[in-house]
Amino acid sequence: MIKQAIIPLAGLGTRLLPLTSVFPKELLPINGKPGLEYILDECIDAGINEIIFIISKKKKLIKKYFYNDKYYKNIIKKKKDSRINKEYNKILKFKKKIKFVYQNNPLGTGDAILKTKNYITGSHFLILFPDDLIMKKNCSKQMISIHKKLNCSVMASIKVKKKNVSRWGIYSIKKKISKNEFLIDDVVEKPKINNAPSTNAVIGRYILPKEIFNKLTIQKKGIGGEIHITDSIRELIKEKHKFIGHNFAGKYLDCGTMYGYINSSLKISKL
Ligand code: G1P
């Protein structure tokens, strides 16, 4: 059973400057609700009961958001406002499930995940990248059921245009399992157009085995001088770990760029 999820939140958010110069991008509202809460709702609805946040000293406001009890209690005492009460209870519900670990130097997704090594108890765990919102259908829930059925690791994916492959991790297919599930042969982080093995892009949802930590411990820097989770996944695939690419059914919103962020509010308001 997958009961733990990791959310990397230590990134600098430079693509959303100036909005992120003093404020964590994951708390920016998307259609009236912090982006991070969509991710938490997805986790909890998928049956996750422990969520590990990877933050940094610069992103302490994220912790404060969940630990502002004194403030809420004062307000609730003075004002009998049922909406505020409801929102506070929701934050308390989240808080019970969250643990914090720190990544103070942003050295890449792989380095961030490695910081959680001593907290993972099960054989597999879920990772959600907060820039990637998936609406309408719970992608994590679908992936957990594939993991249960096929006893494998899983990565969410979509088909992208060839001209955009260098934005993503791209995987090649060994075998089609079903309409939306593929056995992965190899995966490359942000390949050049000419080197891309396909146009199957990895989106920020992963079910990974604990063995990934052995690879991350010795993982060398990859493209852009960062330690990428993709490069360690590649090592596991080489050792015959079974990885399935899952073309998910929900609506994908990339909130990590200014254009995507602005658009996501508009799109969610119409869902
Ligand atoms: C990360 C991963 C990449 C993946 C993407 C999905 O890239 O490294 O493989 O395709 O998330 O959003 P980033 O968005 O951090 O550049």
mmCIF file of C-alpha atoms and ligand atoms in Angstrom:
data_model
loop_
_atom_site.group_PDB
_atom_site.id
_atom_site.type_symbol
_atom_site.label_atom_id
_atom_site.label_comp_id
_atom_site.label_asym_id
_atom_site.label_seq_id
_atom_site.Cartn_x
_atom_site.Cartn_y
_atom_site.Cartn_z
ATOM 1 C CA MET A 1 0.000 0.000 0.000
ATOM 2 C CA ILE A 2 1.266 3.468 -0.835
ATOM 3 C CA LYS A 3 0.708 5.706 2.146
ATOM 4 C CA GLN A 4 3.483 8.310 1.853
ATOM 5 C CA ALA A 5 3.858 11.179 -0.616
ATOM 6 C CA ILE A 6 6.665 13.665 -1.186
ATOM 7 C CA ILE A 7 6.141 17.213 -2.466
ATOM 8 C CA PRO A 8 9.320 19.120 -3.432
ATOM 9 C CA LEU A 9 8.791 22.790 -2.526
ATOM 10 C CA ALA A 10 12.298 24.220 -2.262
ATOM 11 C CA GLY A 11 12.501 25.567 -5.835
ATOM 12 C CA LEU A 12 13.112 29.296 -6.298
ATOM 13 C CA GLY A 13 10.199 29.957 -8.652
ATOM 14 C CA THR A 14 12.217 32.317 -10.864
ATOM 15 C CA ARG A 15 9.912 31.654 -13.825
ATOM 16 C CA LEU A 16 7.145 33.428 -11.872
ATOM 17 C CA LEU A 17 9.098 36.538 -10.822
ATOM 18 C CA PRO A 18 8.179 39.118 -9.583
ATOM 19 C CA LEU A 19 5.243 37.217 -7.976
ATOM 20 C CA THR A 20 7.705 34.925 -6.199
ATOM 21 C CA SER A 21 10.266 37.482 -5.007
ATOM 22 C CA VAL A 22 8.813 37.411 -1.468
ATOM 23 C CA PHE A 23 6.073 34.779 -1.739
ATOM 24 C CA PRO A 24 6.326 30.998 -2.378
ATOM 25 C CA LYS A 25 4.824 30.148 -5.760
ATOM 26 C CA GLU A 26 2.986 27.141 -4.302
ATOM 27 C CA LEU A 27 0.871 29.457 -2.124
ATOM 28 C CA LEU A 28 -0.152 31.719 -5.005
ATOM 29 C CA PRO A 29 -3.908 31.491 -5.518
ATOM 30 C CA ILE A 30 -5.274 29.630 -8.506
ATOM 31 C CA ASN A 31 -8.936 30.480 -8.880
ATOM 32 C CA GLY A 32 -9.089 31.542 -5.209
ATOM 33 C CA LYS A 33 -7.200 28.620 -3.652
ATOM 34 C CA PRO A 34 -3.433 28.130 -3.106
ATOM 35 C CA GLY A 35 -2.045 25.850 -5.823
ATOM 36 C CA LEU A 36 -0.587 23.595 -3.129
ATOM 37 C CA GLU A 37 -4.059 22.789 -1.764
ATOM 38 C CA TYR A 38 -5.110 21.209 -5.070
ATOM 39 C CA ILE A 39 -2.100 18.902 -4.741
ATOM 40 C CA LEU A 40 -2.935 18.083 -1.099
ATOM 41 C CA ASP A 41 -6.556 17.318 -2.002
ATOM 42 C CA GLU A 42 -5.344 14.924 -4.698
ATOM 43 C CA CYS A 43 -3.012 13.153 -2.229
ATOM 44 C CA ILE A 44 -5.584 12.742 0.514
ATOM 45 C CA ASP A 45 -8.302 11.592 -1.866
ATOM 46 C CA ALA A 46 -5.819 8.975 -3.161
ATOM 47 C CA GLY A 47 -5.488 7.517 0.371
ATOM 48 C CA ILE A 48 -2.123 9.058 1.332
ATOM 49 C CA ASN A 49 -1.758 9.571 5.088
ATOM 50 C CA GLU A 50 1.716 11.119 5.377
ATOM 51 C CA ILE A 51 2.970 13.942 3.179
ATOM 52 C CA ILE A 52 6.599 15.036 3.285
ATOM 53 C CA PHE A 53 7.217 18.651 2.254
ATOM 54 C CA ILE A 54 10.722 19.507 1.104
ATOM 55 C CA ILE A 55 11.154 23.221 1.840
ATOM 56 C CA SER A 56 14.089 25.595 2.325
ATOM 57 C CA LYS A 57 14.882 28.430 4.743
ATOM 58 C CA LYS A 58 13.648 30.810 2.039
ATOM 59 C CA LYS A 59 10.296 28.999 1.837
ATOM 60 C CA LYS A 60 9.440 29.018 5.561
ATOM 61 C CA LEU A 61 6.174 30.821 4.795
ATOM 62 C CA ILE A 62 4.861 27.448 3.615
ATOM 63 C CA LYS A 63 5.300 26.043 7.129
ATOM 64 C CA LYS A 64 3.767 29.182 8.631
ATOM 65 C CA TYR A 65 0.670 28.723 6.439
ATOM 66 C CA PHE A 66 -0.041 25.427 8.213
ATOM 67 C CA TYR A 67 1.166 26.534 11.675
ATOM 68 C CA ASN A 68 -0.742 29.792 12.163
ATOM 69 C CA ASP A 69 -2.997 28.434 14.928
ATOM 70 C CA LYS A 70 -2.761 31.370 17.342
ATOM 71 C CA TYR A 71 -3.849 33.770 14.623
ATOM 72 C CA TYR A 72 -6.842 31.643 13.571
ATOM 73 C CA LYS A 73 -7.926 30.963 17.164
ATOM 74 C CA ASN A 74 -7.954 34.706 17.938
ATOM 75 C CA ILE A 75 -9.950 35.554 14.842
ATOM 76 C CA ILE A 76 -12.431 32.728 15.382
ATOM 77 C CA LYS A 77 -12.955 33.852 19.015
ATOM 78 C CA LYS A 78 -13.752 37.414 17.904
ATOM 79 C CA LYS A 79 -15.708 36.649 14.761
ATOM 80 C CA LYS A 80 -18.229 33.876 14.482
ATOM 81 C CA ASP A 81 -17.581 33.332 10.797
ATOM 82 C CA SER A 82 -18.359 29.799 9.646
ATOM 83 C CA ARG A 83 -16.287 30.170 6.468
ATOM 84 C CA ILE A 84 -13.104 31.005 8.413
ATOM 85 C CA ASN A 85 -13.832 28.140 10.808
ATOM 86 C CA LYS A 86 -14.206 25.735 7.917
ATOM 87 C CA GLU A 87 -10.991 26.901 6.253
ATOM 88 C CA TYR A 88 -9.068 26.596 9.535
ATOM 89 C CA ASN A 89 -10.349 23.055 10.054
ATOM 90 C CA LYS A 90 -9.198 22.157 6.570
ATOM 91 C CA ILE A 91 -5.709 23.495 7.317
ATOM 92 C CA LEU A 92 -5.658 21.504 10.587
ATOM 93 C CA LYS A 93 -6.608 18.359 8.673
ATOM 94 C CA PHE A 94 -3.693 18.912 6.262
ATOM 95 C CA LYS A 95 -1.263 19.818 9.068
ATOM 96 C CA LYS A 96 -1.788 16.481 10.852
ATOM 97 C CA LYS A 97 -0.409 14.675 7.802
ATOM 98 C CA ILE A 98 2.538 16.940 6.912
ATOM 99 C CA LYS A 99 6.217 16.544 7.852
ATOM 100 C CA PHE A 100 8.924 19.021 6.831
ATOM 101 C CA VAL A 101 12.445 18.333 5.596
ATOM 102 C CA TYR A 102 14.895 20.934 4.290
ATOM 103 C CA GLN A 103 16.841 21.366 1.054
ATOM 104 C CA ASN A 104 18.601 24.700 1.451
ATOM 105 C CA ASN A 105 20.560 24.619 -1.813
ATOM 106 C CA PRO A 106 18.397 23.991 -4.871
ATOM 107 C CA LEU A 107 20.556 21.316 -6.518
ATOM 108 C CA GLY A 108 17.774 19.577 -8.435
ATOM 109 C CA THR A 109 14.833 17.226 -8.006
ATOM 110 C CA GLY A 110 17.038 14.204 -7.280
ATOM 111 C CA ASP A 111 18.888 16.009 -4.505
ATOM 112 C CA ALA A 112 15.547 17.144 -3.022
ATOM 113 C CA ILE A 113 14.097 13.619 -2.964
ATOM 114 C CA LEU A 114 17.279 12.241 -1.380
ATOM 115 C CA LYS A 115 16.611 14.445 1.675
ATOM 116 C CA THR A 116 13.573 12.288 2.514
ATOM 117 C CA LYS A 117 15.536 9.000 2.579
ATOM 118 C CA ASN A 118 15.230 8.412 6.335
ATOM 119 C CA TYR A 119 11.486 9.084 6.412
ATOM 120 C CA ILE A 120 10.263 6.561 3.837
ATOM 121 C CA THR A 121 8.920 3.393 5.435
ATOM 122 C CA GLY A 122 7.121 1.474 2.651
ATOM 123 C CA SER A 123 8.530 -0.277 -0.428
ATOM 124 C CA HIS A 124 7.174 2.473 -2.734
ATOM 125 C CA PHE A 125 6.115 6.111 -2.376
ATOM 126 C CA LEU A 126 4.403 8.810 -4.403
ATOM 127 C CA ILE A 127 5.950 12.115 -5.582
ATOM 128 C CA LEU A 128 3.895 15.081 -6.778
ATOM 129 C CA PHE A 129 5.452 18.162 -8.398
ATOM 130 C CA PRO A 130 3.360 21.164 -7.381
ATOM 131 C CA ASP A 131 3.812 22.945 -10.750
ATOM 132 C CA ASP A 132 1.771 20.212 -12.405
ATOM 133 C CA LEU A 133 -1.923 20.355 -11.591
ATOM 134 C CA ILE A 134 -4.101 17.542 -12.883
ATOM 135 C CA MET A 135 -7.778 18.270 -12.578
ATOM 136 C CA LYS A 136 -11.064 16.370 -12.845
ATOM 137 C CA LYS A 137 -9.620 12.841 -12.513
ATOM 138 C CA ASN A 138 -7.338 11.914 -9.622
ATOM 139 C CA CYS A 139 -4.080 10.965 -11.353
ATOM 140 C CA SER A 140 -2.375 9.739 -8.145
ATOM 141 C CA LYS A 141 -5.301 7.417 -7.412
ATOM 142 C CA GLN A 142 -5.150 5.956 -10.925
ATOM 143 C CA MET A 143 -1.380 5.442 -10.612
ATOM 144 C CA ILE A 144 -1.711 3.723 -7.221
ATOM 145 C CA SER A 145 -4.180 1.247 -8.700
ATOM 146 C CA ILE A 146 -1.808 0.512 -11.633
ATOM 147 C CA HIS A 147 1.024 -0.016 -9.134
ATOM 148 C CA LYS A 148 -1.136 -2.467 -7.167
ATOM 149 C CA LYS A 149 -2.219 -4.362 -10.266
ATOM 150 C CA LEU A 150 1.165 -4.629 -11.987
ATOM 151 C CA ASN A 151 3.501 -4.406 -8.971
ATOM 152 C CA CYS A 152 5.618 -1.751 -10.684
ATOM 153 C CA SER A 153 6.829 1.841 -10.560
ATOM 154 C CA VAL A 154 4.697 4.370 -12.447
ATOM 155 C CA MET A 155 5.219 7.782 -14.082
ATOM 156 C CA ALA A 156 2.430 10.022 -15.351
ATOM 157 C CA SER A 157 2.796 11.057 -18.968
ATOM 158 C CA ILE A 158 1.376 12.934 -21.935
ATOM 159 C CA LYS A 159 2.238 13.158 -25.610
ATOM 160 C CA VAL A 160 3.922 16.477 -26.445
ATOM 161 C CA LYS A 161 4.900 18.224 -29.664
ATOM 162 C CA LYS A 162 8.339 17.288 -30.981
ATOM 163 C CA LYS A 163 9.471 20.934 -30.884
ATOM 164 C CA ASN A 164 8.829 20.974 -27.070
ATOM 165 C CA VAL A 165 10.620 17.763 -25.992
ATOM 166 C CA SER A 166 13.543 19.678 -24.408
ATOM 167 C CA ARG A 167 11.231 20.951 -21.647
ATOM 168 C CA TRP A 168 10.548 17.446 -20.238
ATOM 169 C CA GLY A 169 11.823 14.034 -19.248
ATOM 170 C CA ILE A 170 11.114 11.875 -22.319
ATOM 171 C CA TYR A 171 10.696 8.083 -22.318
ATOM 172 C CA SER A 172 10.769 5.405 -24.979
ATOM 173 C CA ILE A 173 8.398 2.430 -24.976
ATOM 174 C CA LYS A 174 9.419 -1.210 -24.783
ATOM 175 C CA LYS A 175 5.903 -2.607 -24.945
ATOM 176 C CA LYS A 176 2.319 -1.374 -24.990
ATOM 177 C CA ILE A 177 0.486 -2.867 -21.991
ATOM 178 C CA SER A 178 -2.932 -1.320 -22.615
ATOM 179 C CA LYS A 179 -4.438 1.757 -24.249
ATOM 180 C CA ASN A 180 -2.844 4.158 -21.754
ATOM 181 C CA GLU A 181 -0.111 2.061 -20.100
ATOM 182 C CA PHE A 182 3.357 1.454 -21.522
ATOM 183 C CA LEU A 183 6.358 -0.501 -20.310
ATOM 184 C CA ILE A 184 9.252 1.978 -20.372
ATOM 185 C CA ASP A 185 12.507 1.127 -22.113
ATOM 186 C CA ASP A 186 14.532 4.246 -21.267
ATOM 187 C CA VAL A 187 14.084 7.825 -20.071
ATOM 188 C CA VAL A 188 16.148 10.940 -20.818
ATOM 189 C CA GLU A 189 16.003 14.297 -19.043
ATOM 190 C CA LYS A 190 15.284 17.243 -21.367
ATOM 191 C CA PRO A 191 16.806 15.793 -24.566
ATOM 192 C CA LYS A 192 17.689 17.896 -27.605
ATOM 193 C CA ILE A 193 15.045 17.555 -30.344
ATOM 194 C CA ASN A 194 17.308 15.327 -32.421
ATOM 195 C CA ASN A 195 18.195 12.996 -29.545
ATOM 196 C CA ALA A 196 14.683 12.575 -28.140
ATOM 197 C CA PRO A 197 13.697 8.900 -28.128
ATOM 198 C CA SER A 198 9.981 9.788 -28.578
ATOM 199 C CA THR A 199 7.448 12.471 -27.690
ATOM 200 C CA ASN A 200 6.215 10.784 -24.479
ATOM 201 C CA ALA A 201 6.789 13.352 -21.742
ATOM 202 C CA VAL A 202 6.929 12.627 -18.006
ATOM 203 C CA ILE A 203 4.588 14.799 -15.933
ATOM 204 C CA GLY A 204 5.165 15.439 -12.226
ATOM 205 C CA ARG A 205 3.623 12.324 -10.651
ATOM 206 C CA TYR A 206 5.838 9.342 -9.821
ATOM 207 C CA ILE A 207 5.463 6.115 -7.869
ATOM 208 C CA LEU A 208 9.021 5.072 -7.078
ATOM 209 C CA PRO A 209 10.645 2.190 -5.205
ATOM 210 C CA LYS A 210 12.783 2.733 -2.128
ATOM 211 C CA GLU A 211 15.811 1.500 -4.125
ATOM 212 C CA ILE A 212 15.875 4.903 -5.866
ATOM 213 C CA PHE A 213 17.735 6.244 -2.804
ATOM 214 C CA ASN A 214 20.711 3.917 -3.502
ATOM 215 C CA LYS A 215 20.968 5.471 -6.956
ATOM 216 C CA LEU A 216 20.412 9.057 -5.762
ATOM 217 C CA THR A 217 23.214 8.734 -3.204
ATOM 218 C CA ILE A 218 25.743 8.245 -6.007
ATOM 219 C CA GLN A 219 23.941 10.198 -8.753
ATOM 220 C CA LYS A 220 26.197 12.608 -10.684
ATOM 221 C CA LYS A 221 24.990 15.986 -11.896
ATOM 222 C CA GLY A 222 23.183 15.907 -15.225
ATOM 223 C CA ILE A 223 21.888 18.477 -17.681
ATOM 224 C CA GLY A 224 21.995 22.053 -16.321
ATOM 225 C CA GLY A 225 24.386 20.961 -13.548
ATOM 226 C CA GLU A 226 21.532 19.558 -11.425
ATOM 227 C CA ILE A 227 20.891 16.153 -9.881
ATOM 228 C CA HIS A 228 17.821 14.821 -11.666
ATOM 229 C CA ILE A 229 15.414 12.164 -10.429
ATOM 230 C CA THR A 230 15.119 11.089 -14.097
ATOM 231 C CA ASP A 231 18.793 10.042 -14.241
ATOM 232 C CA SER A 232 18.424 7.743 -11.209
ATOM 233 C CA ILE A 233 15.187 6.295 -12.624
ATOM 234 C CA ARG A 234 17.166 5.517 -15.772
ATOM 235 C CA GLU A 235 19.693 3.556 -13.695
ATOM 236 C CA LEU A 236 16.882 1.502 -12.112
ATOM 237 C CA ILE A 237 15.380 0.751 -15.540
ATOM 238 C CA LYS A 238 18.802 -0.490 -16.713
ATOM 239 C CA GLU A 239 18.721 -2.921 -13.770
ATOM 240 C CA LYS A 240 15.350 -4.277 -14.991
ATOM 241 C CA HIS A 241 13.093 -2.416 -12.551
ATOM 242 C CA LYS A 242 9.637 -2.324 -14.102
ATOM 243 C CA PHE A 243 8.487 1.249 -14.909
ATOM 244 C CA ILE A 244 5.116 1.973 -16.474
ATOM 245 C CA GLY A 245 4.223 5.218 -18.256
ATOM 246 C CA HIS A 246 0.596 6.135 -17.637
ATOM 247 C CA ASN A 247 -1.174 8.538 -20.001
ATOM 248 C CA PHE A 248 -3.557 10.007 -17.446
ATOM 249 C CA ALA A 249 -7.171 10.948 -18.042
ATOM 250 C CA GLY A 250 -7.359 14.258 -16.133
ATOM 251 C CA LYS A 251 -6.871 17.793 -17.402
ATOM 252 C CA TYR A 252 -3.243 18.916 -17.184
ATOM 253 C CA LEU A 253 -2.322 22.479 -16.188
ATOM 254 C CA ASP A 254 1.338 23.552 -16.165
ATOM 255 C CA CYS A 255 1.479 26.253 -13.479
ATOM 256 C CA GLY A 256 5.254 26.659 -13.438
ATOM 257 C CA THR A 257 5.439 29.428 -16.044
ATOM 258 C CA MET A 258 3.794 32.858 -15.999
ATOM 259 C CA TYR A 259 1.669 32.024 -19.037
ATOM 260 C CA GLY A 260 0.643 28.660 -17.565
ATOM 261 C CA TYR A 261 -0.044 30.154 -14.139
ATOM 262 C CA ILE A 262 -2.359 32.845 -15.491
ATOM 263 C CA ASN A 263 -4.093 30.367 -17.772
ATOM 264 C CA SER A 264 -4.642 27.782 -15.048
ATOM 265 C CA SER A 265 -6.957 30.099 -13.085
ATOM 266 C CA LEU A 266 -8.998 30.789 -16.202
ATOM 267 C CA LYS A 267 -9.196 27.106 -17.099
ATOM 268 C CA ILE A 268 -10.084 25.915 -13.574
ATOM 269 C CA SER A 269 -12.843 28.506 -13.325
ATOM 270 C CA LYS A 270 -14.437 26.926 -16.406
ATOM 271 C CA LEU A 271 -14.141 23.271 -15.329
HETATM 272 C C1 G1P B 1 10.780 18.054 -13.949
HETATM 273 C C2 G1P B 1 11.441 16.759 -14.382
HETATM 274 C C3 G1P B 1 11.060 16.411 -15.837
HETATM 275 C C4 G1P B 1 9.538 16.340 -15.937
HETATM 276 C C5 G1P B 1 8.917 17.648 -15.424
HETATM 277 C C6 G1P B 1 7.411 17.539 -15.342
HETATM 278 O O1 G1P B 1 11.300 19.136 -14.708
HETATM 279 O O2 G1P B 1 12.847 16.894 -14.252
HETATM 280 O O3 G1P B 1 11.618 15.169 -16.191
HETATM 281 O O4 G1P B 1 9.177 16.104 -17.282
HETATM 282 O O5 G1P B 1 9.373 17.970 -14.098
HETATM 283 O O6 G1P B 1 6.847 18.767 -14.968
HETATM 284 P P1 G1P B 1 11.137 20.678 -14.226
HETATM 285 O O7 G1P B 1 9.707 21.050 -14.428
HETATM 286 O O8 G1P B 1 11.543 20.689 -12.779
HETATM 287 O O9 G1P B 1 12.073 21.452 -15.104
#
